[in-house]
């Protein structure tokens, strides 16, 4: 037995499980958020089970301390993204080109506002491609944002090692 192996403490089961707790908690937060979106859509008919909100749920679950995961970034980025895309779509119609312009202007606006949240840019792309109209603000944007913020905030209250917002 070499000296380096002899001096290493044995790995305890509790230590292994503690290392996995963060991964399990992130998975639980993501699952809770996505299930909440699915149930809410089933009950209300509002279209909240959508890629941008599912992506936000993943970001909040995996990286609650990242700048793009702050409640401020989420709350600012979605309305800005949707409003920019609605304005571009109104001016130029919906196409791949206007979607590209909407995405670029959204990224610029989010950078200037210091509110980075990449999944919200997907909402701008959706608006640019589909042209759903101003109703998108109420279905699904407002409820989608509220729902994806709810689960991380509630899980954080449980004091199980997941803190949102971090800091």
Short mmCIF file of N, CA and C in Angstrom, two decimals:
data_model
loop_
_atom_site.label_atom_id
_atom_site.label_comp_id
_atom_site.label_asym_id
_atom_site.label_seq_id
_atom_site.Cartn_x
_atom_site.Cartn_y
_atom_site.Cartn_z
N UNK A 1 0.86 -1.17 0.00
CA UNK A 1 0.00 0.00 0.00
C UNK A 1 0.90 1.23 0.00
N UNK A 2 0.67 2.14 -0.91
CA UNK A 2 1.50 3.34 -0.98
C UNK A 2 1.11 4.31 0.12
N UNK A 3 1.99 5.24 0.37
CA UNK A 3 1.76 6.21 1.45
C UNK A 3 0.55 7.09 1.15
N UNK A 4 0.36 7.49 -0.12
CA UNK A 4 -0.76 8.38 -0.45
C UNK A 4 -2.10 7.68 -0.27
N UNK A 5 -2.16 6.36 -0.51
CA UNK A 5 -3.43 5.65 -0.32
C UNK A 5 -3.68 5.41 1.16
N UNK A 6 -2.64 5.19 1.90
CA UNK A 6 -2.81 4.90 3.32
C UNK A 6 -3.30 6.12 4.09
N UNK A 7 -2.95 7.33 3.64
CA UNK A 7 -3.33 8.53 4.39
C UNK A 7 -4.68 9.10 3.97
N UNK A 8 -5.23 8.63 2.85
CA UNK A 8 -6.53 9.11 2.40
C UNK A 8 -7.63 8.55 3.27
N UNK A 9 -8.51 9.42 3.79
CA UNK A 9 -9.61 8.89 4.61
C UNK A 9 -10.60 8.12 3.74
N UNK A 10 -11.23 7.13 4.29
CA UNK A 10 -12.23 6.40 3.51
C UNK A 10 -13.42 7.31 3.19
N UNK A 11 -14.00 7.10 2.03
CA UNK A 11 -15.16 7.89 1.62
C UNK A 11 -16.39 7.31 2.30
N UNK A 12 -17.07 8.15 3.02
CA UNK A 12 -18.25 7.66 3.72
C UNK A 12 -19.48 7.78 2.83
N UNK A 13 -20.45 6.95 3.11
CA UNK A 13 -21.70 6.97 2.35
C UNK A 13 -22.38 8.33 2.48
N UNK A 14 -22.32 8.93 3.66
CA UNK A 14 -22.94 10.25 3.86
C UNK A 14 -22.29 11.30 2.99
N UNK A 15 -20.97 11.23 2.85
CA UNK A 15 -20.27 12.19 2.00
C UNK A 15 -20.65 12.03 0.53
N UNK A 16 -20.77 10.80 0.10
CA UNK A 16 -21.17 10.53 -1.29
C UNK A 16 -22.58 11.06 -1.52
N UNK A 17 -23.47 10.77 -0.59
CA UNK A 17 -24.86 11.23 -0.74
C UNK A 17 -24.95 12.75 -0.69
N UNK A 18 -24.16 13.38 0.16
CA UNK A 18 -24.17 14.84 0.24
C UNK A 18 -23.73 15.45 -1.08
N UNK A 19 -22.77 14.83 -1.74
CA UNK A 19 -22.32 15.32 -3.04
C UNK A 19 -23.39 15.19 -4.11
N UNK A 20 -24.23 14.21 -3.95
CA UNK A 20 -25.31 13.98 -4.91
C UNK A 20 -26.56 14.80 -4.58
N UNK A 21 -26.63 15.32 -3.38
CA UNK A 21 -27.83 16.06 -2.95
C UNK A 21 -28.11 17.26 -3.85
N UNK A 22 -27.06 17.98 -4.23
CA UNK A 22 -27.26 19.14 -5.10
C UNK A 22 -27.86 18.72 -6.44
N UNK A 23 -27.36 17.61 -6.99
CA UNK A 23 -27.89 17.13 -8.27
C UNK A 23 -29.34 16.68 -8.11
N UNK A 24 -29.62 15.97 -7.04
CA UNK A 24 -30.99 15.50 -6.80
C UNK A 24 -31.94 16.67 -6.57
N UNK A 25 -31.47 17.68 -5.84
CA UNK A 25 -32.30 18.86 -5.60
C UNK A 25 -32.57 19.60 -6.90
N UNK A 26 -31.54 19.77 -7.73
CA UNK A 26 -31.73 20.45 -9.02
C UNK A 26 -32.74 19.68 -9.87
N UNK A 27 -32.60 18.37 -9.89
CA UNK A 27 -33.56 17.56 -10.65
C UNK A 27 -34.97 17.70 -10.10
N UNK A 28 -35.09 17.75 -8.78
CA UNK A 28 -36.41 17.92 -8.16
C UNK A 28 -37.03 19.27 -8.45
N UNK A 29 -36.20 20.32 -8.42
CA UNK A 29 -36.70 21.67 -8.74
C UNK A 29 -37.17 21.72 -10.19
N UNK A 30 -36.37 21.16 -11.09
CA UNK A 30 -36.76 21.14 -12.51
C UNK A 30 -38.04 20.35 -12.71
N UNK A 31 -38.12 19.18 -12.10
CA UNK A 31 -39.32 18.35 -12.23
C UNK A 31 -40.55 19.07 -11.67
N UNK A 32 -40.40 19.66 -10.50
CA UNK A 32 -41.52 20.40 -9.90
C UNK A 32 -41.99 21.54 -10.78
N UNK A 33 -41.04 22.27 -11.36
CA UNK A 33 -41.39 23.40 -12.21
C UNK A 33 -42.11 22.95 -13.48
N UNK A 34 -41.57 21.93 -14.11
CA UNK A 34 -42.16 21.45 -15.37
C UNK A 34 -43.54 20.84 -15.11
N UNK A 35 -43.67 20.09 -14.02
CA UNK A 35 -44.98 19.52 -13.69
C UNK A 35 -46.00 20.62 -13.38
N UNK A 36 -45.55 21.67 -12.69
CA UNK A 36 -46.45 22.79 -12.40
C UNK A 36 -46.92 23.45 -13.70
N UNK A 37 -46.01 23.64 -14.64
CA UNK A 37 -46.39 24.20 -15.93
C UNK A 37 -47.41 23.30 -16.64
N UNK A 38 -47.15 21.99 -16.63
CA UNK A 38 -48.05 21.05 -17.31
C UNK A 38 -49.43 21.03 -16.67
N UNK A 39 -49.47 20.97 -15.35
CA UNK A 39 -50.76 20.93 -14.64
C UNK A 39 -51.51 22.23 -14.85
N UNK A 40 -50.81 23.35 -14.76
CA UNK A 40 -51.46 24.65 -14.96
C UNK A 40 -52.05 24.75 -16.36
N UNK A 41 -51.30 24.31 -17.36
CA UNK A 41 -51.83 24.35 -18.72
C UNK A 41 -53.04 23.45 -18.86
N UNK A 42 -52.98 22.27 -18.27
CA UNK A 42 -54.10 21.34 -18.35
C UNK A 42 -55.35 21.94 -17.70
N UNK A 43 -55.17 22.61 -16.57
CA UNK A 43 -56.32 23.16 -15.84
C UNK A 43 -56.87 24.44 -16.45
N UNK A 44 -56.00 25.26 -17.03
CA UNK A 44 -56.44 26.59 -17.49
C UNK A 44 -56.54 26.72 -19.00
N UNK A 45 -55.82 25.88 -19.72
CA UNK A 45 -55.77 26.02 -21.17
C UNK A 45 -54.77 27.07 -21.63
N UNK A 46 -54.11 27.76 -20.70
CA UNK A 46 -53.07 28.73 -21.08
C UNK A 46 -51.83 27.96 -21.51
N UNK A 47 -51.11 28.48 -22.46
CA UNK A 47 -50.02 27.75 -23.12
C UNK A 47 -48.68 27.93 -22.43
N UNK A 48 -48.61 27.63 -21.15
CA UNK A 48 -47.39 27.84 -20.38
C UNK A 48 -46.38 26.71 -20.51
N UNK A 49 -46.81 25.54 -20.98
CA UNK A 49 -45.89 24.42 -21.16
C UNK A 49 -45.19 24.63 -22.49
N UNK A 50 -44.21 25.54 -22.47
CA UNK A 50 -43.54 25.97 -23.70
C UNK A 50 -42.03 25.98 -23.47
N UNK A 51 -41.30 25.82 -24.54
CA UNK A 51 -39.84 25.71 -24.49
C UNK A 51 -39.18 26.83 -23.67
N UNK A 52 -39.50 28.11 -23.87
CA UNK A 52 -38.80 29.14 -23.10
C UNK A 52 -38.96 28.96 -21.58
N UNK A 53 -40.14 28.60 -21.12
CA UNK A 53 -40.38 28.48 -19.68
C UNK A 53 -39.77 27.21 -19.13
N UNK A 54 -39.74 26.15 -19.93
CA UNK A 54 -39.07 24.92 -19.52
C UNK A 54 -37.56 25.17 -19.43
N UNK A 55 -37.02 25.93 -20.37
CA UNK A 55 -35.59 26.27 -20.33
C UNK A 55 -35.27 27.13 -19.11
N UNK A 56 -36.16 28.06 -18.78
CA UNK A 56 -35.96 28.87 -17.58
C UNK A 56 -35.98 27.99 -16.34
N UNK A 57 -36.90 27.04 -16.28
CA UNK A 57 -36.96 26.12 -15.14
C UNK A 57 -35.63 25.38 -14.99
N UNK A 58 -35.04 24.96 -16.09
CA UNK A 58 -33.76 24.26 -16.04
C UNK A 58 -32.64 25.17 -15.54
N UNK A 59 -32.60 26.40 -16.02
CA UNK A 59 -31.58 27.35 -15.58
C UNK A 59 -31.70 27.61 -14.08
N UNK A 60 -32.91 27.83 -13.60
CA UNK A 60 -33.11 28.12 -12.18
C UNK A 60 -32.79 26.90 -11.31
N UNK A 61 -33.02 25.72 -11.84
CA UNK A 61 -32.71 24.50 -11.09
C UNK A 61 -31.20 24.24 -11.05
N UNK A 62 -30.54 24.39 -12.18
CA UNK A 62 -29.12 24.04 -12.29
C UNK A 62 -28.16 25.12 -11.80
N UNK A 63 -28.53 26.37 -11.98
CA UNK A 63 -27.60 27.46 -11.67
C UNK A 63 -28.31 28.61 -10.97
N UNK A 64 -28.89 28.36 -9.78
CA UNK A 64 -29.67 29.41 -9.11
C UNK A 64 -28.85 30.65 -8.76
N UNK A 65 -27.54 30.53 -8.74
CA UNK A 65 -26.70 31.68 -8.41
C UNK A 65 -26.15 32.42 -9.61
N UNK A 66 -26.45 31.96 -10.81
CA UNK A 66 -25.92 32.59 -12.02
C UNK A 66 -26.63 33.92 -12.28
N UNK A 67 -25.93 34.88 -12.90
CA UNK A 67 -26.57 36.16 -13.21
C UNK A 67 -27.84 36.02 -14.05
N UNK A 68 -27.87 35.05 -14.96
CA UNK A 68 -29.06 34.88 -15.79
C UNK A 68 -30.21 34.22 -15.05
N UNK A 69 -29.98 33.79 -13.80
CA UNK A 69 -31.04 33.14 -13.03
C UNK A 69 -31.68 34.06 -12.00
N UNK A 70 -31.21 35.28 -11.89
CA UNK A 70 -31.79 36.16 -10.87
C UNK A 70 -33.25 36.47 -11.19
N UNK A 71 -34.07 36.64 -10.17
CA UNK A 71 -35.46 37.01 -10.44
C UNK A 71 -35.54 38.29 -11.28
N UNK A 72 -34.65 39.23 -11.03
CA UNK A 72 -34.63 40.47 -11.80
C UNK A 72 -34.45 40.18 -13.28
N UNK A 73 -33.47 39.33 -13.60
CA UNK A 73 -33.21 39.01 -15.01
C UNK A 73 -34.42 38.33 -15.65
N UNK A 74 -35.04 37.41 -14.93
CA UNK A 74 -36.21 36.71 -15.47
C UNK A 74 -37.38 37.67 -15.66
N UNK A 75 -37.63 38.48 -14.65
CA UNK A 75 -38.78 39.40 -14.69
C UNK A 75 -38.63 40.51 -15.72
N UNK A 76 -37.42 40.93 -15.99
CA UNK A 76 -37.19 41.98 -16.99
C UNK A 76 -37.09 41.39 -18.39
N UNK A 77 -36.41 40.28 -18.52
CA UNK A 77 -36.08 39.76 -19.85
C UNK A 77 -37.29 39.30 -20.65
N UNK A 78 -38.25 38.66 -20.01
CA UNK A 78 -39.39 38.17 -20.79
C UNK A 78 -40.23 39.30 -21.38
N UNK A 79 -40.67 40.28 -20.58
CA UNK A 79 -41.46 41.35 -21.21
C UNK A 79 -40.68 42.11 -22.28
N UNK A 80 -39.39 42.37 -22.02
CA UNK A 80 -38.59 43.07 -23.02
C UNK A 80 -38.49 42.25 -24.29
N UNK A 81 -38.20 40.96 -24.16
CA UNK A 81 -38.07 40.09 -25.33
C UNK A 81 -39.35 40.05 -26.15
N UNK A 82 -40.46 39.87 -25.46
CA UNK A 82 -41.74 39.76 -26.16
C UNK A 82 -42.13 41.10 -26.80
N UNK A 83 -41.94 42.19 -26.07
CA UNK A 83 -42.31 43.50 -26.63
C UNK A 83 -41.44 43.86 -27.83
N UNK A 84 -40.16 43.58 -27.76
CA UNK A 84 -39.27 43.84 -28.91
C UNK A 84 -39.73 43.01 -30.10
N UNK A 85 -39.99 41.74 -29.88
CA UNK A 85 -40.40 40.86 -30.98
C UNK A 85 -41.76 41.27 -31.55
N UNK A 86 -42.68 41.67 -30.67
CA UNK A 86 -43.98 42.14 -31.16
C UNK A 86 -43.82 43.39 -32.03
N UNK A 87 -42.96 44.31 -31.61
CA UNK A 87 -42.73 45.54 -32.38
C UNK A 87 -42.10 45.22 -33.75
N UNK A 88 -41.09 44.36 -33.75
CA UNK A 88 -40.44 44.00 -35.01
C UNK A 88 -41.42 43.29 -35.93
N UNK A 89 -42.20 42.38 -35.37
CA UNK A 89 -43.19 41.64 -36.16
C UNK A 89 -44.25 42.58 -36.72
N UNK A 90 -44.65 43.55 -35.93
CA UNK A 90 -45.64 44.52 -36.40
C UNK A 90 -45.09 45.33 -37.57
N UNK A 91 -43.82 45.69 -37.48
CA UNK A 91 -43.21 46.50 -38.53
C UNK A 91 -42.89 45.70 -39.80
N UNK A 92 -42.39 44.48 -39.63
CA UNK A 92 -41.85 43.75 -40.77
C UNK A 92 -42.55 42.42 -41.07
N UNK A 93 -43.56 42.06 -40.27
CA UNK A 93 -44.21 40.77 -40.45
C UNK A 93 -43.38 39.65 -39.84
N UNK A 94 -43.92 38.46 -39.85
CA UNK A 94 -43.14 37.36 -39.29
C UNK A 94 -42.42 36.60 -40.40
N UNK A 95 -41.13 36.43 -40.19
CA UNK A 95 -40.28 35.71 -41.12
C UNK A 95 -39.01 35.34 -40.37
N UNK A 96 -38.18 34.57 -41.01
CA UNK A 96 -36.90 34.24 -40.39
C UNK A 96 -36.03 35.49 -40.25
N UNK A 97 -36.15 36.39 -41.19
CA UNK A 97 -35.34 37.61 -41.14
C UNK A 97 -35.78 38.53 -40.01
N UNK A 98 -37.07 38.75 -39.89
CA UNK A 98 -37.55 39.61 -38.80
C UNK A 98 -37.30 38.94 -37.46
N UNK A 99 -37.35 37.62 -37.42
CA UNK A 99 -37.04 36.91 -36.17
C UNK A 99 -35.58 37.14 -35.80
N UNK A 100 -34.70 37.10 -36.79
CA UNK A 100 -33.28 37.38 -36.52
C UNK A 100 -33.07 38.78 -35.99
N UNK A 101 -33.79 39.74 -36.56
CA UNK A 101 -33.70 41.12 -36.07
C UNK A 101 -34.25 41.21 -34.65
N UNK A 102 -35.38 40.56 -34.39
CA UNK A 102 -35.97 40.58 -33.05
C UNK A 102 -35.03 39.96 -32.02
N UNK A 103 -34.42 38.86 -32.38
CA UNK A 103 -33.48 38.20 -31.46
C UNK A 103 -32.28 39.11 -31.19
N UNK A 104 -31.71 39.69 -32.25
CA UNK A 104 -30.54 40.56 -32.07
C UNK A 104 -30.89 41.78 -31.22
N UNK A 105 -32.03 42.40 -31.49
CA UNK A 105 -32.44 43.57 -30.70
C UNK A 105 -32.76 43.19 -29.25
N UNK A 106 -33.29 42.00 -29.06
CA UNK A 106 -33.56 41.52 -27.71
C UNK A 106 -32.25 41.32 -26.94
N UNK A 107 -31.28 40.69 -27.58
CA UNK A 107 -29.98 40.49 -26.93
C UNK A 107 -29.36 41.84 -26.58
N UNK A 108 -29.43 42.79 -27.51
CA UNK A 108 -28.90 44.13 -27.25
C UNK A 108 -29.61 44.77 -26.06
N UNK A 109 -30.94 44.71 -26.05
CA UNK A 109 -31.71 45.32 -24.96
C UNK A 109 -31.39 44.67 -23.62
N UNK A 110 -31.30 43.34 -23.59
CA UNK A 110 -31.01 42.65 -22.33
C UNK A 110 -29.61 42.96 -21.83
N UNK A 111 -28.67 43.11 -22.77
CA UNK A 111 -27.31 43.49 -22.38
C UNK A 111 -27.28 44.90 -21.81
N UNK A 112 -27.99 45.83 -22.46
CA UNK A 112 -28.03 47.21 -21.96
C UNK A 112 -28.72 47.30 -20.59
N UNK A 113 -29.75 46.49 -20.39
CA UNK A 113 -30.48 46.49 -19.13
C UNK A 113 -29.79 45.66 -18.05
N UNK A 114 -28.71 44.98 -18.43
CA UNK A 114 -28.01 44.08 -17.52
C UNK A 114 -28.98 43.06 -16.92
N UNK A 115 -29.79 42.51 -17.79
CA UNK A 115 -30.79 41.51 -17.40
C UNK A 115 -30.70 40.32 -18.34
N UNK A 116 -29.56 39.62 -18.31
CA UNK A 116 -29.40 38.51 -19.25
C UNK A 116 -30.25 37.30 -18.85
N UNK A 117 -31.01 36.80 -19.77
CA UNK A 117 -31.73 35.56 -19.52
C UNK A 117 -32.00 34.92 -20.88
N UNK A 118 -31.13 34.01 -21.26
CA UNK A 118 -31.13 33.42 -22.59
C UNK A 118 -32.47 32.77 -22.95
N UNK A 119 -33.14 32.03 -22.05
CA UNK A 119 -34.42 31.43 -22.46
C UNK A 119 -35.47 32.45 -22.92
N UNK A 120 -35.41 33.65 -22.41
CA UNK A 120 -36.37 34.68 -22.85
C UNK A 120 -36.17 35.04 -24.31
N UNK A 121 -34.94 34.89 -24.79
CA UNK A 121 -34.67 35.16 -26.20
C UNK A 121 -35.43 34.15 -27.08
N UNK A 122 -35.61 32.95 -26.55
CA UNK A 122 -36.40 31.96 -27.29
C UNK A 122 -37.85 32.42 -27.43
N UNK A 123 -38.35 33.12 -26.43
CA UNK A 123 -39.71 33.67 -26.53
C UNK A 123 -39.77 34.72 -27.64
N UNK A 124 -38.72 35.52 -27.77
CA UNK A 124 -38.67 36.50 -28.85
C UNK A 124 -38.66 35.80 -30.21
N UNK A 125 -37.90 34.71 -30.30
CA UNK A 125 -37.86 33.96 -31.55
C UNK A 125 -39.23 33.37 -31.87
N UNK A 126 -39.91 32.84 -30.86
CA UNK A 126 -41.24 32.28 -31.09
C UNK A 126 -42.19 33.36 -31.61
N UNK A 127 -42.18 34.52 -30.97
CA UNK A 127 -43.06 35.61 -31.40
C UNK A 127 -42.72 36.01 -32.82
N UNK A 128 -41.43 36.12 -33.14
CA UNK A 128 -41.02 36.50 -34.49
C UNK A 128 -41.47 35.50 -35.55
N UNK A 129 -41.42 34.23 -35.22
CA UNK A 129 -41.79 33.19 -36.19
C UNK A 129 -43.29 32.96 -36.29
N UNK A 130 -43.99 33.09 -35.17
CA UNK A 130 -45.41 32.74 -35.14
C UNK A 130 -46.36 33.93 -35.19
N UNK A 131 -45.86 35.09 -34.78
CA UNK A 131 -46.67 36.30 -34.74
C UNK A 131 -47.99 36.08 -33.97
N UNK A 132 -47.90 35.70 -32.69
CA UNK A 132 -49.11 35.41 -31.92
C UNK A 132 -49.88 36.65 -31.48
N UNK A 133 -49.31 37.82 -31.64
CA UNK A 133 -49.97 39.05 -31.25
C UNK A 133 -49.74 39.38 -29.78
N UNK A 134 -50.29 40.52 -29.38
CA UNK A 134 -50.07 41.03 -28.03
C UNK A 134 -50.63 40.10 -26.95
N UNK A 135 -51.55 39.22 -27.33
CA UNK A 135 -52.13 38.29 -26.36
C UNK A 135 -51.04 37.41 -25.72
N UNK A 136 -49.92 37.24 -26.40
CA UNK A 136 -48.82 36.42 -25.89
C UNK A 136 -48.34 36.93 -24.53
N UNK A 137 -48.49 38.23 -24.28
CA UNK A 137 -48.09 38.78 -22.99
C UNK A 137 -48.88 38.13 -21.85
N UNK A 138 -50.17 37.86 -22.09
CA UNK A 138 -51.01 37.27 -21.04
C UNK A 138 -51.09 35.75 -21.14
N UNK A 139 -50.90 35.22 -22.32
CA UNK A 139 -50.92 33.77 -22.51
C UNK A 139 -49.85 33.44 -23.53
N UNK A 140 -48.72 33.04 -23.05
CA UNK A 140 -48.35 32.44 -21.79
C UNK A 140 -47.37 33.23 -20.93
N UNK A 141 -46.90 34.42 -21.37
CA UNK A 141 -45.77 35.05 -20.72
C UNK A 141 -45.94 35.31 -19.23
N UNK A 142 -46.95 36.05 -18.82
CA UNK A 142 -47.10 36.40 -17.40
C UNK A 142 -47.25 35.15 -16.53
N UNK A 143 -48.20 34.25 -16.83
CA UNK A 143 -48.30 33.07 -15.97
C UNK A 143 -47.07 32.18 -16.06
N UNK A 144 -46.46 32.07 -17.22
CA UNK A 144 -45.27 31.24 -17.37
C UNK A 144 -44.13 31.72 -16.48
N UNK A 145 -43.89 33.01 -16.47
CA UNK A 145 -42.82 33.59 -15.64
C UNK A 145 -43.13 33.40 -14.16
N UNK A 146 -44.35 33.66 -13.76
CA UNK A 146 -44.74 33.50 -12.36
C UNK A 146 -44.56 32.04 -11.91
N UNK A 147 -45.00 31.12 -12.74
CA UNK A 147 -44.91 29.70 -12.38
C UNK A 147 -43.48 29.21 -12.28
N UNK A 148 -42.62 29.58 -13.22
CA UNK A 148 -41.24 29.08 -13.15
C UNK A 148 -40.45 29.71 -12.01
N UNK A 149 -40.85 30.87 -11.56
CA UNK A 149 -40.20 31.46 -10.39
C UNK A 149 -40.74 30.87 -9.08
N UNK A 150 -41.97 30.40 -9.09
CA UNK A 150 -42.62 29.92 -7.87
C UNK A 150 -41.93 28.71 -7.25
N UNK A 151 -41.64 27.71 -8.04
CA UNK A 151 -41.08 26.47 -7.49
C UNK A 151 -39.71 26.71 -6.85
N UNK A 152 -38.75 27.35 -7.53
CA UNK A 152 -37.46 27.60 -6.86
C UNK A 152 -37.60 28.42 -5.58
N UNK A 153 -38.48 29.41 -5.60
CA UNK A 153 -38.68 30.22 -4.39
C UNK A 153 -39.26 29.37 -3.25
N UNK A 154 -40.21 28.52 -3.57
CA UNK A 154 -40.81 27.66 -2.55
C UNK A 154 -39.83 26.60 -2.05
N UNK A 155 -39.08 25.99 -2.95
CA UNK A 155 -38.10 24.99 -2.53
C UNK A 155 -37.03 25.63 -1.66
N UNK A 156 -36.65 26.85 -1.97
CA UNK A 156 -35.66 27.56 -1.17
C UNK A 156 -36.12 27.74 0.27
N UNK A 157 -37.42 27.91 0.46
CA UNK A 157 -37.97 28.06 1.81
C UNK A 157 -37.85 26.79 2.64
N UNK A 158 -37.70 25.64 1.99
CA UNK A 158 -37.62 24.37 2.70
C UNK A 158 -36.27 24.17 3.40
N UNK A 159 -35.29 25.01 3.10
CA UNK A 159 -33.97 24.96 3.72
C UNK A 159 -33.32 23.57 3.57
N UNK A 160 -33.29 23.07 2.34
CA UNK A 160 -32.69 21.75 2.09
C UNK A 160 -31.40 21.85 1.29
N UNK A 161 -30.77 23.01 1.31
CA UNK A 161 -29.52 23.17 0.61
C UNK A 161 -29.65 23.83 -0.75
N UNK A 162 -30.85 24.21 -1.12
CA UNK A 162 -31.08 24.93 -2.39
C UNK A 162 -31.51 26.33 -2.02
N UNK A 163 -30.78 27.33 -2.51
CA UNK A 163 -31.10 28.71 -2.17
C UNK A 163 -31.40 29.49 -3.44
N UNK A 164 -32.59 30.05 -3.49
CA UNK A 164 -32.97 30.90 -4.62
C UNK A 164 -33.80 32.05 -4.08
N UNK A 165 -33.50 33.27 -4.46
CA UNK A 165 -32.32 33.65 -5.22
C UNK A 165 -31.05 33.48 -4.38
N UNK A 166 -29.99 33.13 -5.03
CA UNK A 166 -28.71 32.92 -4.34
C UNK A 166 -28.15 34.28 -3.92
N UNK A 167 -27.40 34.25 -2.86
CA UNK A 167 -26.74 35.49 -2.45
C UNK A 167 -27.06 35.95 -1.09
#
